[in-house]
Short mmCIF file of C-alpha atoms in Angstrom, two decimals:
data_model
loop_
_atom_site.label_atom_id
_atom_site.label_comp_id
_atom_site.label_asym_id
_atom_site.label_seq_id
_atom_site.Cartn_x
_atom_site.Cartn_y
_atom_site.Cartn_z
CA MET A 1 17.48 -8.49 1.08
CA HIS A 2 20.00 -7.06 -1.39
CA TYR A 3 21.21 -4.07 0.65
CA GLY A 4 23.98 -3.21 -1.81
CA LYS A 5 21.43 -2.89 -4.64
CA ILE A 6 19.31 -0.51 -2.52
CA ALA A 7 22.21 1.79 -1.93
CA ARG A 8 23.24 1.78 -5.57
CA ILE A 9 19.84 2.45 -6.98
CA ALA A 10 19.26 5.34 -4.57
CA LEU A 11 22.55 7.03 -5.46
CA ALA A 12 22.00 6.46 -9.16
CA VAL A 13 18.98 8.76 -9.22
CA THR A 14 20.20 11.87 -10.96
CA TYR A 15 19.26 15.42 -10.15
CA LYS A 16 16.90 16.76 -12.83
CA PRO A 17 15.73 20.26 -12.01
CA GLY A 18 12.44 21.34 -13.48
CA VAL A 19 13.42 25.01 -13.19
CA MET A 20 16.75 26.68 -12.54
CA VAL A 21 17.42 27.28 -8.87
CA ALA A 22 18.18 31.03 -8.74
CA PRO A 23 19.35 33.55 -6.18
CA THR A 24 17.16 36.56 -5.41
CA LEU A 25 17.91 40.07 -6.53
CA ARG A 26 18.33 41.02 -2.90
CA THR A 27 21.22 38.46 -2.60
CA VAL A 28 22.88 39.87 -5.69
CA VAL A 29 22.63 43.44 -4.44
CA ARG A 30 24.16 42.53 -1.07
CA ARG A 31 27.35 41.31 -2.68
CA LEU A 32 29.71 43.88 -1.06
CA PRO A 33 32.37 44.17 -3.83
CA LEU A 34 29.76 45.22 -6.39
CA GLY A 35 28.70 48.40 -4.60
CA LEU A 36 25.14 48.27 -5.98
CA ALA A 37 22.42 50.61 -4.70
CA VAL A 38 18.65 50.17 -5.03
CA LEU A 39 16.77 53.29 -6.09
CA ALA A 40 13.30 51.85 -6.77
CA GLY A 41 11.24 48.63 -6.36
CA HIS A 42 12.51 47.69 -2.94
CA GLU A 43 9.44 45.55 -2.32
CA ALA A 44 10.29 43.26 -5.25
CA LEU A 45 13.89 42.39 -4.37
CA ASP A 46 13.04 38.81 -3.56
CA ARG A 47 12.40 37.99 -7.21
CA PRO A 48 14.82 35.33 -8.58
CA VAL A 49 17.60 36.37 -10.94
CA ARG A 50 17.78 33.59 -13.53
CA TRP A 51 20.39 35.29 -15.75
CA VAL A 52 22.08 38.64 -16.54
CA ALA A 53 21.50 40.34 -19.89
CA VAL A 54 23.47 43.37 -21.11
CA SER A 55 21.72 45.46 -23.75
CA GLU A 56 21.79 49.07 -25.04
CA LEU A 57 18.76 48.47 -27.28
CA GLU A 58 15.65 50.69 -26.89
CA ASP A 59 13.66 47.44 -26.86
CA PRO A 60 15.69 44.42 -25.70
CA THR A 61 12.60 42.34 -24.88
CA PRO A 62 12.68 40.21 -28.10
CA PHE A 63 16.00 38.79 -26.79
CA LEU A 64 14.78 38.08 -23.24
CA GLU A 65 12.94 35.16 -21.61
CA GLY A 66 11.92 36.76 -18.31
CA GLY A 67 13.59 36.54 -14.95
CA GLU A 68 16.74 38.42 -16.11
CA LEU A 69 18.60 41.31 -14.50
CA VAL A 70 18.97 43.69 -17.47
CA LEU A 71 22.11 45.88 -17.41
CA THR A 72 22.39 49.05 -19.50
CA THR A 73 24.23 52.40 -19.57
CA GLY A 74 21.17 54.14 -21.10
CA MET A 75 23.07 55.20 -24.22
CA ARG A 76 19.82 55.38 -26.23
CA LEU A 77 17.48 56.35 -23.44
CA ASP A 78 16.01 59.84 -23.12
CA ALA A 79 13.45 61.33 -20.78
CA ALA A 80 10.55 60.62 -23.14
CA GLY A 81 11.53 57.00 -23.66
CA ALA A 82 12.00 56.12 -19.97
CA ALA A 83 8.42 55.14 -19.18
CA PRO A 84 7.80 53.01 -22.33
CA TYR A 85 11.17 51.30 -21.78
CA VAL A 86 10.19 50.30 -18.23
CA GLU A 87 6.74 49.15 -19.39
CA ARG A 88 8.28 46.82 -21.98
CA LEU A 89 10.63 45.30 -19.41
CA VAL A 90 7.82 44.78 -16.90
CA ALA A 91 5.58 43.17 -19.56
CA ARG A 92 8.42 40.79 -20.43
CA GLY A 93 8.75 39.75 -16.78
CA VAL A 94 12.35 40.84 -16.11
CA THR A 95 13.48 40.67 -12.52
CA GLY A 96 15.18 44.10 -12.37
CA LEU A 97 17.08 46.81 -14.20
CA GLY A 98 20.72 47.70 -13.47
CA PHE A 99 21.78 51.13 -14.68
CA GLY A 100 25.51 51.86 -15.07
CA VAL A 101 26.45 55.47 -14.32
CA GLY A 102 29.57 57.39 -15.24
CA LEU A 103 29.46 56.69 -18.95
CA GLY A 104 26.39 57.93 -20.84
CA HIS A 105 24.85 59.38 -17.69
CA GLU A 106 26.50 60.71 -14.57
CA GLU A 107 23.41 59.66 -12.62
CA ILE A 108 20.20 57.80 -13.35
CA PRO A 109 17.63 60.01 -15.07
CA ALA A 110 14.85 61.02 -12.70
CA GLU A 111 12.22 60.00 -15.29
CA LEU A 112 13.55 56.44 -15.23
CA VAL A 113 13.52 56.36 -11.44
CA THR A 114 9.94 57.60 -11.39
CA ALA A 115 8.79 55.14 -14.05
CA ALA A 116 10.42 52.19 -12.18
CA SER A 117 8.87 53.22 -8.90
CA ARG A 118 5.38 53.42 -10.42
CA ALA A 119 5.79 50.05 -12.12
CA GLY A 120 7.33 48.32 -9.08
CA LEU A 121 10.42 47.39 -11.11
CA PRO A 122 13.62 47.17 -8.99
CA LEU A 123 16.10 49.73 -10.29
CA VAL A 124 19.71 49.26 -9.27
CA GLU A 125 22.52 51.84 -9.69
CA VAL A 126 25.79 50.29 -10.86
CA PRO A 127 28.82 52.48 -10.04
CA ARG A 128 31.46 53.29 -12.65
CA GLN A 129 34.09 51.04 -11.07
CA THR A 130 31.87 47.91 -11.21
CA PRO A 131 32.05 46.30 -14.64
CA PHE A 132 28.97 44.54 -15.90
CA VAL A 133 30.93 41.35 -16.36
CA ALA A 134 31.58 41.28 -12.59
CA ILE A 135 27.83 41.23 -11.96
CA GLY A 136 27.42 38.43 -14.49
CA LYS A 137 30.13 36.39 -12.80
CA ALA A 138 28.63 37.02 -9.35
CA VAL A 139 25.18 35.82 -10.51
CA SER A 140 26.77 32.77 -12.23
CA ASP A 141 28.58 31.85 -9.03
CA LEU A 142 25.40 32.24 -6.98
CA LEU A 143 23.45 30.06 -9.42
CA ALA A 144 26.10 27.36 -9.19
CA ALA A 145 26.13 27.58 -5.38
CA GLU A 146 22.35 27.41 -5.14
CA GLN A 147 22.19 24.42 -7.52
CA TYR A 148 24.99 22.64 -5.63
CA GLU A 149 23.10 23.16 -2.36
CA GLU A 150 19.94 21.76 -3.92
CA ILE A 151 21.81 18.72 -5.18
CA THR A 152 23.46 18.25 -1.79
CA ARG A 153 20.06 18.37 -0.08
CA ALA A 154 18.65 15.92 -2.60
CA PHE A 155 21.43 13.38 -2.02
CA ALA A 156 21.25 13.82 1.76
CA ALA A 157 17.56 13.07 1.58
CA GLN A 158 18.23 10.03 -0.62
CA ASN A 159 20.75 8.73 1.92
CA ARG A 160 18.25 9.07 4.72
CA LEU A 161 15.61 7.24 2.61
CA THR A 162 18.14 4.51 1.89
CA ARG A 163 18.85 4.03 5.53
CA ALA A 164 15.11 3.84 6.19
CA ALA A 165 14.79 1.17 3.49
CA LEU A 166 17.38 -1.00 5.28
CA ARG A 167 15.21 -1.15 8.39
CA PRO A 168 13.17 -4.31 9.03
CA GLU A 169 9.93 -2.54 8.28
CA GLY A 170 11.37 -1.28 4.92
CA PRO A 171 8.36 0.15 2.96
CA ARG A 172 6.70 1.60 6.05
CA ALA A 173 9.97 3.30 7.11
CA VAL A 174 10.46 4.78 3.65
CA ILE A 175 6.94 6.25 3.58
CA GLU A 176 7.40 7.77 7.05
CA ARG A 177 10.83 9.19 6.13
CA LEU A 178 9.47 10.59 2.84
CA ALA A 179 6.65 12.45 4.63
CA ARG A 180 9.16 13.97 7.07
CA GLU A 181 11.58 14.98 4.27
CA LEU A 182 8.91 16.80 2.30
CA GLY A 183 6.84 18.18 5.15
CA GLY A 184 3.69 16.66 3.61
CA TRP A 185 2.01 13.26 3.55
CA ALA A 186 2.82 10.01 1.89
CA VAL A 187 0.76 6.83 1.39
CA LEU A 188 1.68 3.36 0.11
CA LEU A 189 -1.17 1.50 -1.72
CA ASP A 190 -1.41 -2.09 -2.82
CA GLU A 191 -2.22 -3.22 -6.34
CA ALA A 192 -5.97 -2.75 -5.79
CA GLY A 193 -5.54 0.73 -4.32
CA ALA A 194 -6.05 -0.26 -0.65
CA GLU A 195 -3.97 1.63 1.87
CA ARG A 196 -1.02 -0.23 3.37
CA HIS A 197 0.91 2.49 5.12
CA ALA A 198 0.30 6.23 5.59
CA ALA A 199 2.32 9.01 7.21
CA GLY A 200 2.04 12.77 7.59
CA ARG A 201 -0.86 15.14 8.14
CA GLY A 202 -3.48 15.20 5.40
CA ALA A 203 -2.95 11.59 4.25
CA ALA A 204 -6.70 11.21 3.94
CA GLY A 205 -6.28 13.22 0.73
CA VAL A 206 -5.25 10.00 -0.97
CA ALA A 207 -8.98 9.03 -1.20
CA ALA A 208 -9.32 11.45 -4.11
CA VAL A 209 -6.46 9.71 -5.92
CA VAL A 210 -7.77 6.11 -5.75
CA PRO A 211 -10.38 6.51 -8.50
CA GLU A 212 -7.67 7.76 -10.86
CA LEU A 213 -5.51 4.64 -10.48
CA GLY A 214 -7.36 2.98 -13.40
CA ARG A 215 -6.04 5.69 -15.66
CA LEU A 216 -2.57 5.12 -14.35
CA ARG A 217 -2.72 1.39 -15.01
CA GLY A 218 -3.64 2.09 -18.59
CA ARG A 219 -0.92 4.59 -19.45
CA PRO A 220 2.23 2.63 -20.43
CA ARG A 221 5.42 4.43 -21.10
CA GLU A 222 8.73 3.47 -22.58
CA GLY A 223 10.04 0.27 -21.00
CA GLY A 224 6.54 -1.09 -20.33
CA THR A 225 5.96 0.56 -16.96
CA PRO A 226 3.11 3.06 -16.47
CA SER A 227 3.76 6.80 -16.14
CA SER A 228 3.00 8.87 -13.04
CA LEU A 229 0.13 11.25 -12.41
CA ALA A 230 0.04 14.70 -10.86
CA PHE A 231 -2.95 16.57 -9.38
CA SER A 232 -3.00 20.23 -8.41
CA THR A 233 -5.57 22.45 -6.73
CA PRO A 234 -5.04 25.85 -5.04
CA GLY A 235 -4.31 24.18 -1.74
CA ALA A 236 -2.99 20.74 -2.64
CA HIS A 237 -0.45 19.21 -4.99
CA VAL A 238 -0.20 15.43 -5.34
CA VAL A 239 2.10 13.06 -7.24
CA VAL A 240 1.19 9.41 -7.75
CA GLN A 241 3.70 6.85 -9.01
CA PRO A 242 3.27 3.11 -9.78
CA LEU A 243 5.63 0.61 -8.19
CA GLY A 244 7.00 -2.48 -9.89
CA ALA A 245 9.62 -3.49 -12.42
CA ARG A 246 7.80 -5.89 -14.75
CA ARG A 247 4.21 -5.23 -13.58
CA ILE A 248 2.48 -3.01 -11.08
CA ARG A 249 2.99 -4.17 -7.50
CA GLY A 250 1.37 -1.16 -5.92
CA PHE A 251 1.29 2.63 -5.90
CA PHE A 252 2.50 5.47 -3.71
CA ALA A 253 1.15 9.00 -3.46
CA VAL A 254 2.75 12.12 -2.02
CA GLY A 255 0.95 15.34 -1.22
CA LEU A 256 2.10 18.88 -0.39
CA GLY A 257 0.39 22.20 0.20
CA LYS A 258 2.58 23.85 -2.43
CA PRO A 259 4.04 22.99 -5.83
CA PHE A 260 6.88 20.43 -5.78
CA SER A 261 10.33 21.91 -6.11
CA PRO A 262 13.02 20.27 -8.24
CA VAL A 263 14.75 18.77 -5.25
CA GLU A 264 11.40 17.48 -3.97
CA HIS A 265 10.72 15.76 -7.27
CA THR A 266 14.13 14.19 -7.04
CA VAL A 267 13.42 12.91 -3.52
CA VAL A 268 10.05 11.50 -4.67
CA ASN A 269 11.71 9.67 -7.57
CA ALA A 270 14.34 8.21 -5.22
CA ALA A 271 11.62 7.00 -2.87
CA GLY A 272 9.79 5.37 -5.79
CA SER A 273 12.95 3.45 -6.83
CA LEU A 274 13.56 2.26 -3.30
CA LEU A 275 9.92 1.14 -2.81
CA THR A 276 9.97 -0.71 -6.13
CA LEU A 277 13.14 -2.55 -5.15
CA LEU A 278 11.72 -3.38 -1.71
CA LEU A 279 8.48 -4.71 -3.16
CA GLU A 280 10.19 -6.78 -5.85
CA HIS A 281 12.87 -8.32 -3.66
CA GLY A 282 10.62 -8.37 -0.65
CA ARG A 283 8.18 -10.50 -2.61
CA GLU A 284 10.97 -12.96 -3.61
CA HIS A 285 12.13 -13.10 0.04
CA GLN A 286 8.56 -13.63 1.24
CA GLU A 287 7.98 -16.45 -1.23
CA ALA A 288 11.11 -18.21 -0.01
CA GLU A 289 10.20 -17.67 3.63
CA ARG A 290 6.66 -18.93 3.04
CA GLY A 291 8.11 -22.13 1.54
CA VAL A 292 10.31 -22.67 4.64
CA ARG A 293 7.37 -22.00 6.97
CA SER A 294 5.25 -24.54 5.16
CA ALA A 295 8.06 -27.09 5.65
CA VAL A 296 8.21 -26.13 9.33
CA LEU A 297 4.47 -26.73 9.62
CA ARG A 298 4.84 -30.17 8.13
CA LEU A 299 7.56 -30.99 10.70
CA LEU A 300 5.35 -29.85 13.54
CA LEU A 301 2.32 -31.79 12.31
CA ALA A 302 4.50 -34.90 11.91
CA GLY A 303 5.56 -34.63 15.58
CA GLU A 304 9.08 -33.44 14.78
CA THR A 305 8.65 -30.61 17.22
CA ARG A 306 12.34 -30.08 18.05
CA ALA A 307 13.37 -29.87 14.41
CA GLY A 308 10.47 -27.55 13.67
CA ARG A 309 11.36 -25.25 16.53
CA GLU A 310 15.03 -25.09 15.58
CA THR A 311 14.17 -24.29 11.95
CA LEU A 312 11.70 -21.62 13.05
CA GLU A 313 14.37 -19.97 15.21
CA LEU A 314 16.60 -19.65 12.13
CA LEU A 315 13.84 -17.48 10.63
CA GLY A 316 13.85 -15.24 13.64
CA GLY A 317 10.63 -16.72 15.04
CA ALA A 318 9.63 -19.03 17.84
CA LEU A 319 6.84 -21.37 18.88
CA ALA A 320 5.46 -20.43 22.26
CA ASP A 321 5.67 -22.80 25.22
CA GLY A 322 2.55 -24.02 26.97
CA PRO A 323 -0.91 -24.71 25.53
CA LEU A 324 -1.31 -23.71 21.90
CA THR A 325 -4.32 -23.04 19.68
CA VAL A 326 -4.41 -23.62 15.94
CA LEU A 327 -6.38 -21.27 13.69
CA ALA A 328 -7.28 -22.00 10.06
CA CYS A 329 -7.86 -18.77 8.14
CA GLY A 330 -9.45 -18.11 4.74
CA GLY A 331 -9.03 -14.98 2.67
CA ASP A 332 -6.04 -13.50 0.83
CA PRO A 333 -2.96 -15.34 2.13
CA GLU A 334 -0.63 -12.32 1.96
CA ALA A 335 -3.11 -10.10 3.90
CA VAL A 336 -3.66 -12.84 6.51
CA LEU A 337 0.08 -13.50 6.94
CA GLU A 338 0.79 -9.78 7.40
CA ALA A 339 -2.09 -9.41 9.87
CA ALA A 340 -0.77 -12.45 11.79
CA ARG A 341 2.67 -10.88 12.03
CA GLU A 342 1.38 -7.51 13.16
CA SER A 343 -1.40 -8.43 15.58
CA ALA A 344 -1.08 -12.01 16.76
CA GLY A 345 1.94 -11.52 19.02
CA GLU A 346 4.07 -14.61 19.48
CA ALA A 347 2.60 -16.51 16.58
CA PHE A 348 3.67 -18.95 13.91
CA ALA A 349 1.92 -18.64 10.54
CA ALA A 350 2.22 -20.69 7.30
CA ASP A 351 0.35 -20.57 3.99
CA THR A 352 -0.52 -24.14 2.95
CA GLY A 353 -3.39 -26.10 1.51
CA GLY A 354 -5.56 -23.20 0.45
CA ARG A 355 -5.63 -21.58 3.90
CA VAL A 356 -3.26 -19.91 6.35
CA VAL A 357 -2.48 -21.90 9.48
CA VAL A 358 -1.69 -19.78 12.59
CA VAL A 359 -0.50 -21.23 15.86
CA VAL A 360 -0.75 -18.91 18.85
CA PRO A 361 -0.54 -19.26 22.64
CA ALA A 362 -3.96 -20.42 23.79
CA GLU A 363 -4.56 -17.29 25.81
CA ARG A 364 -4.22 -15.16 22.69
CA ALA A 365 -6.52 -17.23 20.49
CA GLU A 366 -9.49 -14.91 20.74
CA THR A 367 -7.39 -11.79 20.13
CA ALA A 368 -5.85 -13.37 17.08
CA ALA A 369 -9.17 -14.56 15.68
CA ALA A 370 -10.65 -11.12 16.05
CA ALA A 371 -7.71 -9.56 14.19
CA LEU A 372 -7.68 -12.16 11.40
CA CYS A 373 -11.40 -12.50 10.65
CA GLY A 374 -11.38 -9.12 8.88
CA HIS A 375 -9.54 -10.84 6.02
CA GLY A 376 -11.70 -13.97 5.78
CA PRO A 377 -13.42 -16.70 7.84
CA VAL A 378 -11.49 -18.22 10.73
CA GLY A 379 -11.77 -21.62 12.33
CA VAL A 380 -10.46 -21.96 15.89
CA GLY A 381 -9.41 -25.29 17.42
CA THR A 382 -9.24 -26.19 21.12
CA PRO A 383 -5.97 -25.82 23.14
CA VAL A 384 -3.40 -28.54 22.53
CA ASP A 385 0.26 -29.16 23.40
CA ASP A 386 3.02 -28.95 20.78
CA GLN A 387 2.83 -32.74 20.21
CA ARG A 388 -0.84 -32.64 19.19
CA LEU A 389 -0.84 -29.84 16.60
CA GLY A 390 -2.16 -32.30 13.99
CA PRO A 391 -5.46 -32.88 15.81
CA GLY A 392 -5.56 -29.16 16.59
CA LEU A 393 -5.31 -28.30 12.91
CA ASP A 394 -7.98 -30.88 12.05
CA GLN A 395 -10.32 -29.16 14.49
CA ALA A 396 -9.49 -25.74 13.06
CA ASP A 397 -10.08 -26.98 9.53
CA ARG A 398 -13.48 -28.41 10.46
CA ALA A 399 -14.43 -25.17 12.17
CA LEU A 400 -13.27 -23.18 9.10
CA ALA A 401 -15.42 -25.33 6.81
CA ALA A 402 -18.40 -24.73 9.10
CA ALA A 403 -17.67 -20.97 9.13
CA ARG A 404 -17.63 -20.93 5.33
CA ARG A 405 -20.93 -22.88 5.09
CA GLY A 406 -22.63 -20.62 7.59
CA GLY A 407 -21.12 -17.36 6.50
CA GLU A 408 -19.69 -16.81 9.98
CA PRO A 409 -16.51 -14.68 10.49
CA VAL A 410 -15.29 -16.97 13.32
CA MET A 411 -16.24 -20.55 14.20
CA ARG A 412 -14.83 -22.31 17.25
CA PHE A 413 -14.56 -26.10 17.24
CA ALA A 414 -15.72 -26.21 20.87
CA ASP A 415 -18.98 -24.58 19.82
CA LEU A 416 -19.20 -26.72 16.72
CA ALA A 417 -18.85 -29.99 18.66
CA GLY A 418 -21.71 -28.93 20.93
CA GLN A 419 -24.05 -28.72 17.93
CA GLY A 420 -23.80 -32.44 17.27
CA LEU A 421 -22.11 -34.77 14.77
CA LEU A 422 -24.11 -33.52 11.75
CA SER A 423 -22.56 -29.99 12.03
CA LEU A 424 -19.12 -31.52 11.36
CA LEU A 425 -20.12 -33.00 7.98
CA ASP A 426 -19.42 -31.37 4.67
CA ALA A 427 -22.74 -30.11 3.42
CA GLY A 428 -22.29 -31.09 -0.22
CA ALA A 429 -21.00 -34.57 0.44
CA ALA A 430 -23.58 -35.24 3.15
CA ALA A 431 -26.45 -34.14 0.88
CA ALA A 432 -25.23 -36.39 -1.90
CA PHE A 433 -25.00 -39.34 0.51
CA SER A 434 -28.51 -38.72 1.82
CA ALA A 435 -30.03 -38.43 -1.66
CA ALA A 436 -28.37 -41.64 -2.84
CA LEU A 437 -29.27 -43.65 0.26
CA LEU A 438 -32.95 -42.69 0.39
CA ALA A 439 -33.54 -42.51 -3.42
CA PRO A 440 -35.10 -46.04 -3.65
CA LEU A 441 -37.76 -45.06 -1.07
CA ARG A 442 -38.57 -41.80 -2.84
CA GLU A 443 -38.83 -43.63 -6.14
CA TYR A 444 -41.11 -46.36 -4.79
CA GLY A 445 -44.43 -45.23 -6.21
CA SER A 446 -46.17 -42.62 -4.08
CA ARG A 447 -45.46 -44.35 -0.75
CA ALA A 448 -44.23 -41.29 1.10
CA ASP A 449 -45.50 -43.00 4.27
CA LEU A 450 -42.46 -45.28 4.11
CA LEU A 451 -40.11 -42.37 4.77
CA GLU A 452 -42.23 -41.06 7.65
CA SER A 453 -42.64 -44.49 9.12
CA LEU A 454 -38.86 -45.06 9.01
CA ARG A 455 -38.26 -41.68 10.72
CA ALA A 456 -40.65 -42.51 13.52
CA TYR A 457 -39.26 -46.04 13.90
CA LEU A 458 -35.70 -44.68 14.27
CA ALA A 459 -36.72 -41.84 16.51
CA CYS A 460 -38.31 -44.33 18.92
CA ASN A 461 -35.19 -46.55 18.93
CA GLY A 462 -37.03 -49.42 17.23
CA HIS A 463 -39.88 -49.68 19.77
CA TRP A 464 -42.90 -50.80 17.72
CA ASP A 465 -45.64 -49.60 19.99
CA ALA A 466 -44.20 -46.13 20.57
CA ALA A 467 -43.48 -45.62 16.90
CA ALA A 468 -46.95 -46.90 15.83
CA GLN A 469 -48.61 -44.60 18.36
CA ARG A 470 -46.63 -41.60 17.01
CA LEU A 471 -47.75 -42.43 13.44
CA GLY A 472 -51.35 -43.27 14.49
CA VAL A 473 -51.26 -46.72 12.91
CA HIS A 474 -51.41 -50.29 14.17
CA ARG A 475 -48.07 -51.88 15.07
CA HIS A 476 -48.61 -54.65 12.55
CA THR A 477 -48.96 -51.97 9.85
CA LEU A 478 -45.67 -50.46 10.93
CA ARG A 479 -43.99 -53.92 10.95
CA TYR A 480 -45.19 -54.41 7.33
CA ARG A 481 -43.85 -51.03 6.30
CA MET A 482 -40.42 -51.63 7.89
CA ARG A 483 -40.13 -55.02 6.09
CA ARG A 484 -40.80 -53.14 2.80
CA VAL A 485 -38.18 -50.49 3.75
CA ALA A 486 -35.59 -53.18 4.45
CA GLU A 487 -36.33 -54.95 1.18
CA ILE A 488 -36.25 -51.74 -0.92
CA LEU A 489 -33.03 -50.42 0.66
CA GLY A 490 -31.35 -53.78 1.08
CA ARG A 491 -30.54 -52.90 4.69
CA ASP A 492 -30.93 -54.81 7.95
CA LEU A 493 -32.82 -52.44 10.26
CA ASP A 494 -31.63 -54.40 13.27
CA ASP A 495 -28.01 -53.41 12.48
CA PRO A 496 -26.94 -50.33 14.57
CA ALA A 497 -24.63 -49.12 11.74
CA ALA A 498 -27.47 -49.22 9.25
CA ARG A 499 -29.79 -47.41 11.63
CA ALA A 500 -27.16 -44.71 12.22
CA GLU A 501 -26.65 -44.14 8.46
CA LEU A 502 -30.39 -43.90 7.85
CA TRP A 503 -30.85 -41.51 10.77
CA VAL A 504 -28.14 -39.22 9.43
CA ALA A 505 -29.61 -39.36 5.92
CA LEU A 506 -33.13 -38.53 7.16
CA ASN A 507 -31.94 -35.57 9.23
CA LEU A 508 -29.93 -34.10 6.34
#
């Protein structure tokens, strides 16, 4: 794992606010050196002040964006124009009105106070000794402080996410940390949209996102990677991002009960970068480890148990002492390997030969089989010691083949052996053998009685009288038929090997 790269990529995520982080009007008013007093609109003091605008125009709204604290001395305001002036400011969405006294007016006109009270617009009295520029500087300082605090929080959260990424369970730890940082839920999905890890209350909400992943896969952006998606309802806000550098390796979704703030978007982006790095480098690491584990399996099967155990210990694993059971598992190798790591306890697993081989302590074989069969069929061998893992794997492979033929989730070799030799044969190969061996008899005119006579003769172990009685014919008739069978097949029916082959062919 490239830990240095993880730290660098997390710290390289820049803060990109979607909206300016602003102090409230209440905070501005409470600045002691300014000496401001609120005369109207007390209930709206928690509105954000995004800027300060000074204007003596009767209608300053064409020069405003909304969210400003407008400062004026009322040079052009009279009693008749107070109400329309307030209405225009409210319609524009300003945060409040600051009125400077001691110049044009010794006190704020009563008509303006009344109009502001009716409209719910905060009206602030600015004393003569407080210059408007001082209020502008105070708001600018507060804006800078608020934004610095947001950036600080964002980087602190990124540092915590980075530390989570360095833990052994990397992706799971990042998802859990992200849910705690945001106070919502977070879910990691694989390439197909199946859930891998989930954390936080309400994570079931990801079910509504999965059908939209097709849209996400088909929306490339600059650089070749797909863009993100956002969903919003009155009570839920969800962001979904793809993971992967060159192609999609998976997705992660984050949900909150409120709109995402700028710092929360920054934290989500940082988590996406970390998860992408973990998946990309984790995949490279897993491929290398899988290659080593396959080599360890070859050592164990060759009887080089000591070398295999020592190599496995270098990977941080171990092969249990005592009786062992080998399992051969079908299904997606990655899913089976992960399930083996999580649920099979002290187990060794390797992906090789089109199936995953899992070696577990014999007493845990049933538990492991139950956990692994959810990903594909499983064949279970009988307990062996560490010097006989080869025969154990052969048993497991035969049981897996039988499980695939019969559509069974788990097949045990012990049960399979009790069903007779025929159950161990490959169905396709056995059927081909049977057809080829018996074809001359089937092609010999319409003499179907030759096949039935041969079956009765073999079932009675070559006893003429018993076989003839079963068929309802004279024993001489049966002898004639068996001579014809031997001639047509070119087989000596007195040879035990020939009898065995014919018996297998007939029963298949």
